[in-house]
Short mmCIF file of C-alpha atoms in Angstrom, two decimals:
data_model
loop_
_atom_site.label_atom_id
_atom_site.label_comp_id
_atom_site.label_asym_id
_atom_site.label_seq_id
_atom_site.Cartn_x
_atom_site.Cartn_y
_atom_site.Cartn_z
CA UNK O 30 3.64 -17.33 18.83
CA UNK O 31 1.26 -14.46 19.53
CA UNK O 32 2.47 -11.20 18.05
CA UNK O 33 0.16 -9.06 20.20
CA UNK O 34 2.35 -6.45 21.94
CA UNK O 35 1.39 -4.50 25.03
CA UNK O 36 0.71 -1.46 22.85
CA UNK O 37 -2.23 -3.26 21.25
CA UNK O 38 -4.17 -3.81 24.46
CA UNK O 39 -5.62 -0.34 24.76
CA UNK O 40 -6.78 -0.47 21.13
CA UNK O 41 -8.92 -3.59 21.45
CA UNK O 42 -12.03 -1.83 22.65
CA UNK O 43 -11.71 0.68 19.83
CA UNK O 44 -11.05 -1.91 17.12
CA UNK O 45 -12.73 -5.24 17.95
CA UNK O 46 -11.96 -6.65 14.49
CA UNK O 47 -8.26 -6.03 15.06
CA UNK O 48 -8.45 -7.63 18.52
CA UNK O 49 -10.13 -10.70 17.05
CA UNK O 50 -7.49 -11.08 14.35
CA UNK O 51 -4.62 -10.71 16.79
CA UNK O 52 -6.03 -13.20 19.29
CA UNK O 53 -6.84 -15.65 16.50
CA UNK O 54 -3.30 -15.29 15.16
CA UNK O 55 -1.99 -16.26 18.59
CA UNK O 56 -4.15 -19.39 18.78
CA UNK O 57 -3.67 -20.59 15.22
CA UNK O 58 -0.16 -19.46 14.38
CA UNK O 59 1.51 -22.83 14.91
CA UNK O 60 -1.18 -24.72 13.03
CA UNK O 61 -1.04 -22.24 10.18
CA UNK O 62 2.70 -22.67 9.86
CA UNK O 63 2.37 -26.42 9.71
CA UNK O 64 -0.39 -26.22 7.10
CA UNK O 65 1.58 -23.88 4.89
CA UNK O 66 4.70 -26.01 5.13
CA UNK O 67 2.72 -29.07 4.10
CA UNK O 68 1.27 -27.22 1.14
CA UNK O 69 4.46 -25.62 -0.06
CA UNK O 70 7.27 -27.88 1.06
CA UNK O 71 10.27 -26.89 3.12
CA UNK O 72 9.58 -23.26 2.42
CA UNK O 73 11.32 -20.91 4.77
CA UNK O 74 11.76 -19.80 8.34
CA UNK O 75 8.57 -18.28 9.83
CA UNK O 76 8.62 -14.51 10.11
CA UNK O 77 8.25 -14.62 13.87
CA UNK O 78 11.45 -16.58 14.26
CA UNK O 79 13.25 -14.28 11.88
CA UNK O 80 11.93 -11.29 13.80
CA UNK O 81 13.20 -12.70 17.10
CA UNK O 82 16.63 -13.22 15.56
CA UNK O 83 16.92 -9.66 14.28
CA UNK O 84 15.19 -7.75 17.07
CA UNK O 85 18.29 -7.77 19.24
CA UNK O 86 20.26 -5.90 16.63
CA UNK O 87 17.57 -3.23 16.44
CA UNK O 88 17.24 -2.67 20.19
CA UNK O 89 14.35 -3.12 22.60
CA UNK O 90 12.25 -0.05 21.90
CA UNK O 91 8.60 -0.11 20.88
CA UNK O 92 8.03 -1.82 17.51
CA UNK O 93 7.88 0.69 14.68
CA UNK O 94 5.20 -1.35 12.91
CA UNK O 95 1.78 -0.97 14.57
CA UNK O 96 0.01 -4.21 15.53
CA UNK O 97 -2.39 -5.63 12.99
CA UNK O 98 -1.45 -3.22 10.22
CA UNK O 99 1.01 -5.10 8.00
CA UNK O 100 -0.38 -6.03 4.62
CA UNK O 101 0.92 -7.05 1.23
CA UNK O 102 -0.07 -6.07 -2.30
CA UNK O 103 -0.95 -9.37 -3.96
CA UNK O 104 0.45 -8.19 -7.28
CA UNK O 105 3.83 -9.10 -5.74
CA UNK O 106 2.67 -12.72 -5.46
CA UNK O 107 0.83 -13.02 -8.77
CA UNK O 108 3.06 -15.91 -9.87
CA UNK O 109 2.18 -17.94 -6.79
CA UNK O 110 -1.54 -17.13 -7.00
CA UNK O 111 -1.64 -18.29 -10.61
CA UNK O 112 0.13 -21.60 -9.91
CA UNK O 113 -0.85 -22.47 -6.32
CA UNK O 114 -4.12 -20.60 -5.84
CA UNK O 115 -5.21 -18.15 -3.16
CA UNK O 116 -5.54 -20.77 -0.39
CA UNK O 117 -1.87 -21.74 -0.45
CA UNK O 118 -0.75 -18.12 -0.77
CA UNK O 119 -2.92 -16.94 2.13
CA UNK O 120 -1.66 -19.81 4.30
CA UNK O 121 1.91 -18.75 3.63
CA UNK O 122 1.17 -15.08 4.34
CA UNK O 123 -0.42 -16.01 7.64
CA UNK O 124 2.72 -17.91 8.57
CA UNK O 125 4.85 -14.89 7.76
CA UNK O 126 2.83 -12.68 10.10
CA UNK O 127 0.79 -10.62 7.66
CA UNK O 128 -2.50 -9.10 8.81
CA UNK O 129 -3.98 -7.67 5.60
CA UNK O 130 -4.06 -8.07 1.84
CA UNK O 131 -4.58 -5.57 -0.95
CA UNK O 132 -5.91 -6.94 -4.22
CA UNK O 133 -4.84 -6.18 -7.79
CA UNK O 134 -7.74 -7.95 -9.44
CA UNK O 135 -9.71 -10.78 -7.91
CA UNK O 136 -8.36 -13.70 -9.91
CA UNK O 137 -4.77 -12.86 -10.95
CA UNK O 138 -4.86 -16.04 -12.99
CA UNK O 139 -5.79 -18.02 -9.89
CA UNK O 140 -5.50 -21.79 -10.14
CA UNK O 141 -9.19 -22.61 -10.40
CA UNK O 142 -12.31 -20.38 -10.33
CA UNK O 143 -13.22 -18.49 -7.17
CA UNK O 144 -16.14 -16.26 -6.24
CA UNK O 145 -15.87 -13.01 -4.30
CA UNK O 146 -17.67 -14.60 -1.35
CA UNK O 147 -15.20 -17.50 -1.35
CA UNK O 148 -12.27 -15.11 -1.65
CA UNK O 149 -13.47 -13.02 1.28
CA UNK O 150 -14.05 -16.10 3.44
CA UNK O 151 -10.69 -17.60 2.49
CA UNK O 152 -8.83 -14.45 3.48
CA UNK O 153 -10.64 -14.20 6.80
CA UNK O 154 -10.04 -17.90 7.52
CA UNK O 155 -6.32 -17.15 7.36
CA UNK O 156 -6.57 -14.09 9.59
CA UNK O 157 -6.11 -11.71 6.66
CA UNK O 158 -8.22 -8.57 6.36
CA UNK O 159 -8.98 -7.52 2.75
CA UNK O 160 -8.15 -3.83 3.07
CA UNK O 161 -8.20 -2.45 -0.49
CA UNK O 162 -7.95 -3.09 -4.20
CA UNK O 163 -6.50 -1.52 -7.34
CA UNK O 164 -8.81 -0.97 -10.30
CA UNK O 165 -8.12 0.86 -13.55
CA UNK O 166 -9.09 4.53 -13.87
CA UNK O 167 -10.36 4.58 -17.47
CA UNK O 168 -10.21 2.75 -20.80
CA UNK O 169 -11.21 3.28 -24.42
CA UNK O 170 -13.28 0.10 -24.08
CA UNK O 171 -16.78 1.08 -22.83
CA UNK O 172 -17.14 -2.31 -21.15
CA UNK O 173 -13.81 -2.19 -19.34
CA UNK O 174 -13.65 -2.89 -15.62
CA UNK O 175 -12.61 0.63 -14.64
CA UNK O 176 -13.94 3.47 -12.51
CA UNK O 177 -14.78 5.55 -15.57
CA UNK O 178 -16.61 2.80 -17.46
CA UNK O 179 -18.13 0.59 -14.74
CA UNK O 180 -18.20 2.49 -11.45
CA UNK O 181 -21.24 0.66 -10.06
CA UNK O 182 -19.80 -2.80 -10.75
CA UNK O 183 -16.42 -1.82 -9.26
CA UNK O 184 -18.09 -0.62 -6.07
CA UNK O 185 -20.44 -3.62 -5.92
CA UNK O 186 -17.47 -5.98 -5.97
CA UNK O 187 -15.54 -3.99 -3.39
CA UNK O 188 -18.56 -4.00 -1.13
CA UNK O 189 -19.01 -7.75 -1.55
CA UNK O 190 -15.43 -8.25 -0.36
CA UNK O 191 -15.96 -5.96 2.61
CA UNK O 192 -13.24 -3.56 1.49
CA UNK O 193 -12.80 -0.32 3.38
CA UNK O 194 -10.77 1.22 0.54
CA UNK O 195 -11.08 1.00 -3.23
CA UNK O 196 -8.67 2.81 -5.51
CA UNK O 197 -6.55 3.02 -8.60
CA UNK O 198 -2.86 2.84 -9.39
CA UNK O 199 -3.52 4.74 -12.61
CA UNK O 200 -2.11 8.25 -12.78
CA UNK O 201 -4.28 11.32 -13.52
CA UNK O 202 -2.80 11.96 -16.98
CA UNK O 203 -6.05 11.02 -18.76
CA UNK O 204 -6.45 14.50 -20.26
CA UNK O 205 -2.80 15.47 -20.43
CA UNK O 206 -0.17 17.08 -18.22
CA UNK O 207 -1.45 20.65 -17.97
CA UNK O 208 -2.93 22.13 -14.81
CA UNK O 209 -6.42 22.17 -16.32
CA UNK O 210 -6.06 18.56 -17.44
CA UNK O 211 -5.31 17.50 -13.89
CA UNK O 212 -8.16 19.62 -12.54
CA UNK O 213 -10.46 17.72 -14.86
CA UNK O 214 -9.12 14.35 -13.68
CA UNK O 215 -9.38 15.52 -10.06
CA UNK O 216 -13.07 16.29 -10.56
CA UNK O 217 -13.63 12.74 -11.80
CA UNK O 218 -11.79 11.42 -8.75
CA UNK O 219 -14.12 13.50 -6.57
CA UNK O 220 -17.07 11.79 -8.28
CA UNK O 221 -15.65 8.33 -7.60
CA UNK O 222 -14.86 9.34 -4.03
CA UNK O 223 -18.41 10.52 -3.41
CA UNK O 224 -19.81 7.25 -4.76
CA UNK O 225 -17.42 5.21 -2.60
CA UNK O 226 -18.19 7.28 0.48
CA UNK O 227 -21.92 6.68 -0.01
CA UNK O 228 -21.15 2.97 0.46
CA UNK O 229 -18.90 3.43 3.48
CA UNK O 230 -15.60 3.14 1.57
CA UNK O 231 -12.69 5.45 0.77
CA UNK O 232 -11.53 6.03 -2.79
CA UNK O 233 -7.75 6.40 -3.17
CA UNK O 234 -5.07 7.03 -5.77
CA UNK O 235 -1.68 5.28 -5.75
CA UNK O 236 1.25 7.28 -7.11
CA UNK O 237 4.22 6.45 -9.27
CA UNK O 238 7.10 8.87 -9.77
CA UNK O 239 5.56 10.84 -12.66
CA UNK O 240 2.95 12.44 -10.42
CA UNK O 241 5.74 14.58 -8.98
CA UNK O 242 6.64 16.06 -12.37
CA UNK O 243 5.71 19.58 -13.45
CA UNK O 244 2.81 20.87 -15.52
CA UNK O 245 3.73 21.44 -19.15
CA UNK O 246 1.90 24.77 -19.28
CA UNK O 247 3.07 25.98 -15.86
CA UNK O 248 6.52 24.48 -15.23
CA UNK O 249 6.69 25.92 -11.70
CA UNK O 250 3.65 23.86 -10.64
CA UNK O 251 4.12 20.29 -9.44
CA UNK O 252 1.26 18.12 -10.69
CA UNK O 253 0.96 16.20 -7.41
CA UNK O 254 0.20 19.52 -5.72
CA UNK O 255 -2.60 20.11 -8.22
CA UNK O 256 -4.09 16.71 -7.38
CA UNK O 257 -4.00 17.47 -3.65
CA UNK O 258 -5.48 20.95 -4.07
CA UNK O 259 -8.24 20.01 -6.51
CA UNK O 260 -9.56 16.85 -4.84
CA UNK O 261 -11.85 17.00 -1.82
CA UNK O 262 -9.95 15.62 1.20
CA UNK O 263 -13.19 14.05 2.46
CA UNK O 264 -13.68 12.17 -0.80
CA UNK O 265 -10.26 11.41 -2.31
CA UNK O 266 -7.44 9.77 -0.37
CA UNK O 267 -3.88 8.86 -1.29
CA UNK O 268 -1.90 5.66 -1.06
CA UNK O 269 1.70 6.80 -1.10
CA UNK O 270 4.00 4.33 -2.79
CA UNK O 271 7.07 5.32 -0.82
CA UNK O 272 9.57 3.89 -3.30
CA UNK O 273 8.06 5.79 -6.21
CA UNK O 274 7.78 8.96 -4.14
CA UNK O 275 11.52 8.88 -3.46
CA UNK O 276 12.10 8.08 -7.11
CA UNK O 277 10.05 11.19 -7.86
CA UNK O 278 12.28 13.12 -5.48
CA UNK O 279 15.32 11.93 -7.44
CA UNK O 280 13.79 12.78 -10.82
CA UNK O 281 11.93 16.01 -10.10
CA UNK O 282 13.83 17.99 -7.48
CA UNK O 283 14.73 20.43 -10.25
CA UNK O 284 12.37 22.25 -12.58
CA UNK O 285 12.70 22.01 -16.34
CA UNK O 286 14.85 25.14 -16.35
CA UNK O 287 17.23 23.57 -13.82
CA UNK O 288 16.22 25.65 -10.79
CA UNK O 289 15.98 23.72 -7.49
CA UNK O 290 12.59 22.38 -6.43
CA UNK O 291 13.37 20.01 -3.53
CA UNK O 292 10.68 18.12 -1.66
CA UNK O 293 10.51 15.41 0.99
CA UNK O 294 7.85 12.68 0.53
CA UNK O 295 7.36 12.28 4.28
CA UNK O 296 6.50 15.97 4.58
CA UNK O 297 3.47 15.50 2.35
CA UNK O 298 2.14 12.91 4.80
CA UNK O 299 2.97 14.87 7.94
CA UNK O 300 1.10 17.92 6.60
CA UNK O 301 -2.07 15.95 5.80
CA UNK O 302 -1.85 12.57 7.56
CA UNK O 303 -5.58 11.91 7.35
CA UNK O 304 -5.35 11.80 3.56
CA UNK O 305 -2.94 8.82 3.59
CA UNK O 306 -4.69 5.77 5.05
CA UNK O 307 -2.58 3.37 2.95
CA UNK O 308 1.09 3.06 2.04
CA UNK O 309 3.13 0.81 -0.21
CA UNK O 310 6.30 -0.24 1.57
CA UNK O 311 8.67 -0.88 -1.30
CA UNK O 312 12.45 -0.62 -1.00
CA UNK O 313 15.21 0.36 -3.38
CA UNK O 314 18.97 0.54 -3.51
CA UNK O 315 20.20 3.98 -4.52
CA UNK O 316 21.57 3.98 -8.06
CA UNK O 317 22.03 7.41 -9.68
CA UNK O 318 22.83 5.72 -13.00
CA UNK O 319 19.29 4.35 -13.09
CA UNK O 320 16.71 6.71 -14.59
CA UNK O 321 14.53 6.25 -11.50
CA UNK O 322 17.35 6.72 -9.02
CA UNK O 323 16.85 3.33 -7.35
CA UNK O 324 16.92 -0.37 -8.11
CA UNK O 325 13.98 -2.15 -6.48
CA UNK O 326 14.84 -4.63 -3.72
CA UNK O 327 13.18 -6.68 -1.01
CA UNK O 328 12.16 -4.52 1.93
CA UNK O 329 15.18 -4.13 4.20
CA UNK O 330 17.78 -4.57 1.48
CA UNK O 331 17.57 -1.01 0.18
CA UNK O 332 18.36 2.52 1.26
CA UNK O 333 14.92 3.86 2.17
CA UNK O 334 14.84 4.51 5.92
CA UNK O 335 11.61 2.83 6.96
CA UNK O 336 12.35 3.18 10.66
CA UNK O 337 12.31 6.94 10.15
CA UNK O 338 9.38 7.03 7.73
CA UNK O 339 6.94 4.77 9.58
CA UNK O 340 7.85 6.23 12.98
CA UNK O 341 7.36 9.72 11.63
CA UNK O 342 3.77 8.88 10.72
CA UNK O 343 2.75 6.65 13.62
CA UNK O 344 4.13 9.01 16.27
CA UNK O 345 1.59 11.64 15.28
CA UNK O 346 -1.10 11.90 17.94
CA UNK O 347 -3.97 9.56 17.13
CA UNK O 348 -2.21 7.96 14.16
CA UNK O 349 -0.60 4.85 15.64
CA UNK O 350 -3.30 2.61 14.16
CA UNK O 351 -4.68 4.97 11.53
CA UNK O 352 -2.62 3.71 8.59
CA UNK O 353 -2.04 0.45 6.71
CA UNK O 354 1.39 -0.60 5.45
CA UNK O 355 1.42 -2.83 2.37
CA UNK O 356 4.70 -4.52 1.41
CA UNK O 357 5.29 -4.69 -2.33
CA UNK O 358 7.88 -5.55 -4.96
CA UNK O 359 6.96 -5.24 -8.63
CA UNK O 360 9.14 -8.13 -9.78
CA UNK O 361 10.68 -10.04 -6.88
CA UNK O 362 13.31 -12.68 -7.61
CA UNK O 363 11.33 -15.18 -5.53
CA UNK O 364 8.00 -13.84 -4.32
CA UNK O 365 7.58 -15.92 -1.15
CA UNK O 366 11.13 -15.08 -0.12
CA UNK O 367 10.34 -11.40 -0.66
CA UNK O 368 7.18 -11.66 1.45
CA UNK O 369 8.92 -13.51 4.29
CA UNK O 370 12.00 -11.29 4.45
CA UNK O 371 10.03 -8.06 4.15
CA UNK O 372 7.75 -9.02 7.03
CA UNK O 373 10.69 -10.10 9.19
CA UNK O 374 12.52 -6.83 8.57
CA UNK O 375 9.54 -4.60 9.27
CA UNK O 376 8.68 -6.48 12.47
CA UNK O 377 12.27 -6.17 13.63
CA UNK O 378 12.34 -2.36 13.49
CA UNK O 379 12.31 -0.61 16.85
CA UNK O 380 11.80 3.04 17.64
CA UNK O 381 14.88 4.86 18.81
CA UNK O 382 14.76 5.70 22.48
#
């Protein structure tokens, strides 16, 4: 059941941690599936089997998804973490073929207490690399667990987990929606980025659709462009939530006065690929009657062309393994089903010859 493709062989010397995870996945895949099934009952078909069943329909080209780079944002599985605990959830994710996890808090109402050391070890025992975490940007509470109020503690915890990235899903509207307000927020992001870099980590910001709106004082200026221009690319990175970026395209392709202002989310990445180490792979069915332009779905059930998007990024020279792709759904109907089907779909995608 090894998922190590030929394309991964040349990368092993460059990324020994990835090579270890892939080889371990091959040795323990069957046992992991049996363990997860015992824990969770007659759950669902393993992702590898689902991938084999769908690969024929996609063709026999190189997999679009790079080896060892599929993760999941654990916010999508918060219901299972709170009732079953991290051990059962990680066992299931291993069975589905995931390589990485991104945290949204380190308890999420977990069934039973757990330390950061235990959490790190548990993830690694299931072949899952803790790749990043979302933390709040600021709060009116001086004791809040946010970058603005408790930067040292936030970075201490990220370092204890061995995270390579630590970021926020909060938008930069702390001081308002003017250009100067976003410049002020950008300067704070630079400060957090410098502190993270000093510890060997990358600070990142995760977008929603509102970041693509226009400044209230300069309605020809897109606020996302202010963020990019005013943050140091060596200190502040971006995690593009692809669903919300396309929602932003739907909502903000015209200025307030109605004049066209089209943009393509993928173009942002292609212009500055080094600034986007992480992505949220979230799908949506087009629905112009919805204020956001899409209705969120499991990955593969919507209208966002992930074959095109992921290929566009990974085909850039030197970028095949430079990015991490985190599946997510804010409110899945059944979270394990979402995780399984999303992994199967993404593994089934093949590049067009």
